[in-house]
Structures are given as C-alpha cells and as structure tokens.
PDB file of C-alpha atoms in Angstrom:
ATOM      1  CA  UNK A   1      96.477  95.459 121.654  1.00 49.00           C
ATOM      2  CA  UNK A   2      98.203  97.755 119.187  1.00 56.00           C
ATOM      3  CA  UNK A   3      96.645  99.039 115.794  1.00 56.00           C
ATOM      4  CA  UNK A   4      99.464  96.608 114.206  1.00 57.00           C
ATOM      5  CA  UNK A   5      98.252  93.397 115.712  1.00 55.00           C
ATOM      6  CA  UNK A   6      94.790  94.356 115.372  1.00 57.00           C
ATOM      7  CA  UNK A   7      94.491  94.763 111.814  1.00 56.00           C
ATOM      8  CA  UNK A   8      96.317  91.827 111.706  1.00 55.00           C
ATOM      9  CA  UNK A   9      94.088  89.973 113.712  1.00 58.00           C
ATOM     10  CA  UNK A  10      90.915  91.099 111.782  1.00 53.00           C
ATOM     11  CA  UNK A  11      92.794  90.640 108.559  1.00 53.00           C
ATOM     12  CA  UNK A  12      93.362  86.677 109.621  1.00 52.00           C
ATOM     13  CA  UNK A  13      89.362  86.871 110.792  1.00 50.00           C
ATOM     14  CA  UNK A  14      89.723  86.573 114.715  1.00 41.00           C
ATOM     15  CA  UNK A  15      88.126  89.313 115.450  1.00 40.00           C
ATOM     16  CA  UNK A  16      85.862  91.768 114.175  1.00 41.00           C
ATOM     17  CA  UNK A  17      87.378  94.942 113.122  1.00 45.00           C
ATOM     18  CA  UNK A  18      86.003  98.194 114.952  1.00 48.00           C
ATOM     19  CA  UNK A  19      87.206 101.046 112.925  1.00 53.00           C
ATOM     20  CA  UNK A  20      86.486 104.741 113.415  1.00 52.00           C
ATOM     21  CA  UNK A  21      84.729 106.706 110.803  1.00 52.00           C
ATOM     22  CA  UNK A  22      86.355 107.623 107.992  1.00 51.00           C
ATOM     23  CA  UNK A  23      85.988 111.622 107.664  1.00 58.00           C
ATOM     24  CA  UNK A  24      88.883 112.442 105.905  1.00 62.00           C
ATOM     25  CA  UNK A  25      91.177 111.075 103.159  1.00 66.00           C
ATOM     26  CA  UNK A  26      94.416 111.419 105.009  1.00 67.00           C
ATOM     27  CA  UNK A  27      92.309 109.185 107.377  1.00 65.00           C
ATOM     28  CA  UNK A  28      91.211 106.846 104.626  1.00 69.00           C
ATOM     29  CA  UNK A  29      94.823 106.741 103.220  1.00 73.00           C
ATOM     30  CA  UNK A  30      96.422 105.578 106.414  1.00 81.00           C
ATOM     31  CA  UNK A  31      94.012 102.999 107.478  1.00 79.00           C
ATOM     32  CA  UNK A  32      94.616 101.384 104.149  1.00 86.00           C
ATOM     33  CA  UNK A  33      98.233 101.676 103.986  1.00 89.00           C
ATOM     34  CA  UNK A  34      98.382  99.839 107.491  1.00 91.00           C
ATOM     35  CA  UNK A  35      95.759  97.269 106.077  1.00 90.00           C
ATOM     36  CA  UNK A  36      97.340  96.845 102.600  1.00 95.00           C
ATOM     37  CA  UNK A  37     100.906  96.100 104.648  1.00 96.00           C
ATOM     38  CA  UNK A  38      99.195  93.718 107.329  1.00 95.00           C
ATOM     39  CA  UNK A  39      97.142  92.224 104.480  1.00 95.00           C
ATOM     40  CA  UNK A  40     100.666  91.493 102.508  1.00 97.00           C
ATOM     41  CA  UNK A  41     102.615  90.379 105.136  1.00 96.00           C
ATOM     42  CA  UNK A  42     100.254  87.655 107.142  1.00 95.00           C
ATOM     43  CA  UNK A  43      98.618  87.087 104.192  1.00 95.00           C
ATOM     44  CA  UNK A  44     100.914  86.736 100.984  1.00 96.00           C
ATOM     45  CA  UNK A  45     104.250  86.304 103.295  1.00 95.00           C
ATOM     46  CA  UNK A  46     105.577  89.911 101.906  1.00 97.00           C
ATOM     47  CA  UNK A  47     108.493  91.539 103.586  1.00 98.00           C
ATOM     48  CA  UNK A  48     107.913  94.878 104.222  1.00 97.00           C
ATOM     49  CA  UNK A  49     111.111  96.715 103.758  1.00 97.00           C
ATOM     50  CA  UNK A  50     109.880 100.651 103.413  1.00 96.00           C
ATOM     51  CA  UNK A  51     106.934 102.340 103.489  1.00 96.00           C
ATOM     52  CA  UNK A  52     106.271 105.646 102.333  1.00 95.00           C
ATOM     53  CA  UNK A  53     109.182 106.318 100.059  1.00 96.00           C
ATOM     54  CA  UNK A  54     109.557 108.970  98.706  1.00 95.00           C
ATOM     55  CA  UNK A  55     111.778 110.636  96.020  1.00 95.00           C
ATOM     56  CA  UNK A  56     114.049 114.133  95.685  1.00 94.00           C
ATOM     57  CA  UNK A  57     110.826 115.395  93.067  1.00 93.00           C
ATOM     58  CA  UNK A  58     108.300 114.526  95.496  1.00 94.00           C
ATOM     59  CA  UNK A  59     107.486 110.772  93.760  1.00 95.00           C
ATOM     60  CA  UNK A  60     106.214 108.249  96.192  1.00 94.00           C
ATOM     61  CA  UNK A  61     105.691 104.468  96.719  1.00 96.00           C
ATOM     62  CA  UNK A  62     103.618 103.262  99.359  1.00 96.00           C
ATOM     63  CA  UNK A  63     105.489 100.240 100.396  1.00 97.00           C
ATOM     64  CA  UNK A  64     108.648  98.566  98.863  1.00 98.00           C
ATOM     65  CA  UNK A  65     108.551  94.692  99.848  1.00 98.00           C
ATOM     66  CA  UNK A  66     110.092  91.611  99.231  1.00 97.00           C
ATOM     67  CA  UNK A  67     108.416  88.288  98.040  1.00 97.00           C
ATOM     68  CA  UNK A  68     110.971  85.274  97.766  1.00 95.00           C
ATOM     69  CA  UNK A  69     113.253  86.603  95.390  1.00 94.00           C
ATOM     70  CA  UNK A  70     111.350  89.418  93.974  1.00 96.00           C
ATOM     71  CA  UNK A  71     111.654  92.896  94.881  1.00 97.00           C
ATOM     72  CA  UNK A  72     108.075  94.644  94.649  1.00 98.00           C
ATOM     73  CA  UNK A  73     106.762  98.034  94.943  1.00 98.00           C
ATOM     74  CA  UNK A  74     103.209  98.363  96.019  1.00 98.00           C
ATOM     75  CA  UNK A  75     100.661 101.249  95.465  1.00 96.00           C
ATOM     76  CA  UNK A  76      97.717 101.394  97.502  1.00 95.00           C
ATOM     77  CA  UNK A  77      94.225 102.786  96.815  1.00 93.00           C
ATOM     78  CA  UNK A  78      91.863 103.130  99.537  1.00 88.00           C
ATOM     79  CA  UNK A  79      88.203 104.511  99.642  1.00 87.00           C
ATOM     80  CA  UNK A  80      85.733 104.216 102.243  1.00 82.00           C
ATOM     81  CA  UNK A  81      82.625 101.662 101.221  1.00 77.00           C
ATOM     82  CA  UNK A  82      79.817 103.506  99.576  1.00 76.00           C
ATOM     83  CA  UNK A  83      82.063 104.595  96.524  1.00 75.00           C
ATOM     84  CA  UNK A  84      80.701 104.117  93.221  1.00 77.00           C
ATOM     85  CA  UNK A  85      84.076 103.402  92.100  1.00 83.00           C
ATOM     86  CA  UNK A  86      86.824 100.746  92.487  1.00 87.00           C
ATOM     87  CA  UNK A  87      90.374 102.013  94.285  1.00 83.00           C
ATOM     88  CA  UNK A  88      92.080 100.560  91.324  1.00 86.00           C
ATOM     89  CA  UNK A  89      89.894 103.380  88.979  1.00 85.00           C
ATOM     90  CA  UNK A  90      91.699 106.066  90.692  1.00 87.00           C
ATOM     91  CA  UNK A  91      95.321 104.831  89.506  1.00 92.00           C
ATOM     92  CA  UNK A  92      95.495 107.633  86.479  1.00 91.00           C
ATOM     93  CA  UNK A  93      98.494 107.035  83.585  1.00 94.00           C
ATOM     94  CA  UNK A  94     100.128 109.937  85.660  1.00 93.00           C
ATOM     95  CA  UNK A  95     100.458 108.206  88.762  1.00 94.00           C
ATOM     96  CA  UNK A  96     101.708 104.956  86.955  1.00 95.00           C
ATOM     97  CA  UNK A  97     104.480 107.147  85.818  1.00 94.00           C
ATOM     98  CA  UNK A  98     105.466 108.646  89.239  1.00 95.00           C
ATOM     99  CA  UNK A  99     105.628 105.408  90.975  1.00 96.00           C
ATOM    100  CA  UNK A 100     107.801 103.682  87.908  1.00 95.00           C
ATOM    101  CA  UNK A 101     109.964 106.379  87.735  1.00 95.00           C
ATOM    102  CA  UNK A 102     110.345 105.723  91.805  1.00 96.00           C
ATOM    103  CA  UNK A 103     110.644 102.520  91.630  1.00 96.00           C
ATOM    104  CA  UNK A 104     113.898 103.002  88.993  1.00 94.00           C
ATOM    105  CA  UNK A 105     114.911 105.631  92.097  1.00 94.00           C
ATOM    106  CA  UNK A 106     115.122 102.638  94.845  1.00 94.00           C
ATOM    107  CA  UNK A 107     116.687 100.590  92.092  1.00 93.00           C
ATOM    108  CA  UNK A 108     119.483 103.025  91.353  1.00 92.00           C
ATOM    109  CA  UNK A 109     120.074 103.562  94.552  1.00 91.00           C
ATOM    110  CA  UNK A 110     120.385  99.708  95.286  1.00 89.00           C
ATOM    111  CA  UNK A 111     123.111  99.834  92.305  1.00 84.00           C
ATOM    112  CA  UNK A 112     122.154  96.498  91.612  1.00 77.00           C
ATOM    113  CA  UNK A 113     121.584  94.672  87.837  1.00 71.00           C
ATOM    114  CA  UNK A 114     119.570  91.784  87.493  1.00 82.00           C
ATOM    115  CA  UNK A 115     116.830  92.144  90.124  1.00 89.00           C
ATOM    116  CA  UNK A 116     113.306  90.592  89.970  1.00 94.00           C
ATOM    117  CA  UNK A 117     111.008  93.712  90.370  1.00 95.00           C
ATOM    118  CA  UNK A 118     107.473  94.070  90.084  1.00 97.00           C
ATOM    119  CA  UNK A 119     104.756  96.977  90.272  1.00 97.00           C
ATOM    120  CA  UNK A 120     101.656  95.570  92.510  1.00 97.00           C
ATOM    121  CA  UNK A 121      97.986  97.618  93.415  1.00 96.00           C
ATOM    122  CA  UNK A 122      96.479  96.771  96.246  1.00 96.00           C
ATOM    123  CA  UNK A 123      92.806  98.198  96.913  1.00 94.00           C
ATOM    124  CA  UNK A 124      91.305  98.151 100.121  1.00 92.00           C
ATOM    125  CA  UNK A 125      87.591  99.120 100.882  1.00 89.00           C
ATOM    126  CA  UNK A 126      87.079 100.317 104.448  1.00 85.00           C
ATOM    127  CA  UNK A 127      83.596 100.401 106.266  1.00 83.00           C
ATOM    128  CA  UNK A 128      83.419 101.232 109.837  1.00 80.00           C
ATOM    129  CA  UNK A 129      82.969  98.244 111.918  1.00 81.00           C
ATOM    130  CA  UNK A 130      83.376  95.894 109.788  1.00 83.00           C
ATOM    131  CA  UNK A 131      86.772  94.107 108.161  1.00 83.00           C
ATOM    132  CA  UNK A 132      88.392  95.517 105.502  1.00 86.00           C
ATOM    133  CA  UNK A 133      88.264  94.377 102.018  1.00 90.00           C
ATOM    134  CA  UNK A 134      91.468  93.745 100.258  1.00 94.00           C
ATOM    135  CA  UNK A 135      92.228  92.979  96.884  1.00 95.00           C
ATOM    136  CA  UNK A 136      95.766  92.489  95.628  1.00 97.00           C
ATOM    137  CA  UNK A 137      96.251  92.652  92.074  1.00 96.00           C
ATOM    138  CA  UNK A 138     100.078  91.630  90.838  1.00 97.00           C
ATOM    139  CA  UNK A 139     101.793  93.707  88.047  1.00 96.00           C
ATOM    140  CA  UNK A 140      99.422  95.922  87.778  1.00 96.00           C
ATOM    141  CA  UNK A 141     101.539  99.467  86.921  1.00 95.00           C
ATOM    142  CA  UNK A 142     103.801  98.311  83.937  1.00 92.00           C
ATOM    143  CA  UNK A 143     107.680  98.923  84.729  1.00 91.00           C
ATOM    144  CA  UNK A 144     110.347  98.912  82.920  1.00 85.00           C
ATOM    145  CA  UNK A 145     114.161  99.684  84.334  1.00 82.00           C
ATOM    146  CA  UNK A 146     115.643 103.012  83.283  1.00 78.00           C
ATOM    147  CA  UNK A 147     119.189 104.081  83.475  1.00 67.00           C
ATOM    148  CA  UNK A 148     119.620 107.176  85.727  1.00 55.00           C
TER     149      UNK A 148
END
C-alpha cells in the first residue's frame, strides 16, 4: 500500500499507523503535511488543489484547497508528541503575515473578485506507532484581500 492510502487508512481508523521515528524536522514537517492533506480530504471533504506553494520572495502555503465554494489556504504545524507546546503556539505574527500576503499572491494570480477565501491551521501531533492527532482549526490566520 502506498504512504497516501495508508495515512488515509489510519486517519479513517482501519489500521494502526506504524510510523518511523521522527529525528528530524524536515521529517516531522512532511509526515504532517501528508497527514494534514489526508486528514482534510477523507475527513472534511477538502479538495486539495496545491501543496507547497510558494511565492517569487520565498512566502509559502502548505496546501491551497477547496471546500464547497470556498477557496482555503491551510498552514500546517507539526511536532512530534512529547512537546510541551501546541503546533498552533509556533504560528508567530510573522508567519501570519507571510502566508496572507501568499494567499493575496494565488488570489492575484487567479484575477478573480468576489471569492470566498479563508486562512485555516491545522496541527498534527505525531508519535511513532501510533495514529496521528489532528486538529483543524478554521480561520485561524486573519486575511484580508490586498490589491497587488
């Protein structure tokens, strides 16, 4: 079975989840991104249009996806378990910056007016052999649209 369909599987609870370790945060980062899109897309019915987009100044969003009508951008925050912290801690007023003014990137490039767009988090919590934990938290990086 591929890594796709077996995140998804452990995402939907068939199976149990046997992860590597987690030694590095490059490591960390793309477990979570793979879990954060599985999680969206079986789970909450997202579809996934991009992932890993990233501007001409080096700005990036994880994952541009679609929900019904609404066009939302999605930052992800992974840690391994045994953090003290929540992902959602490490989302600094910099970062919220960088991934709005992406976001208004993909928008001007879509040359489009009225839009529904929203700025989600998602935080998943990865522990080695076990499932992940994923919690999606809507609007959470405010956004407003920007000419360009």
């Amino acid at each position: 079975m591929d890594l796709r369909r077996t995140i998804a599987a452990h995402l939907l609870g068939s199976h149990r989840l046997n992860a590597p370790s987690f030694d590095s945060r490059a490591q960390t980062g793309q477990w979570g991104d793979r879990g954060a899109a599985d999680f969206l897309r079986w789970k909450r019915r997202f579809k996934i249009l991009y992932r890993n987009y990233f501007t001409e100044n080096g700005d990036e969003i994880d994952l541009v996806c679609r929900q019904g009508e609404t066009l939302v951008f999605v930052e992800v925050r992974s840690l391994a378990s045994g953090s003290k912290m929540r992902p959602a801690d490490t989302v600094g007023k910099s970062k919220e910056r960088r991934v709005a003014r992406a976001a208004n990137r993909w928008l001007h490039l879509l040359n489009r007016d009225q839009i529904n767009v929203r700025i989600d988090l998602v935080e998943v919590v990865l522990e080695t052999g076990a499932l992940p934990k994923v919690n999606h938290i809507e609007n959470a990086i405010p956004f407003e649209s920007e000419e360009l």
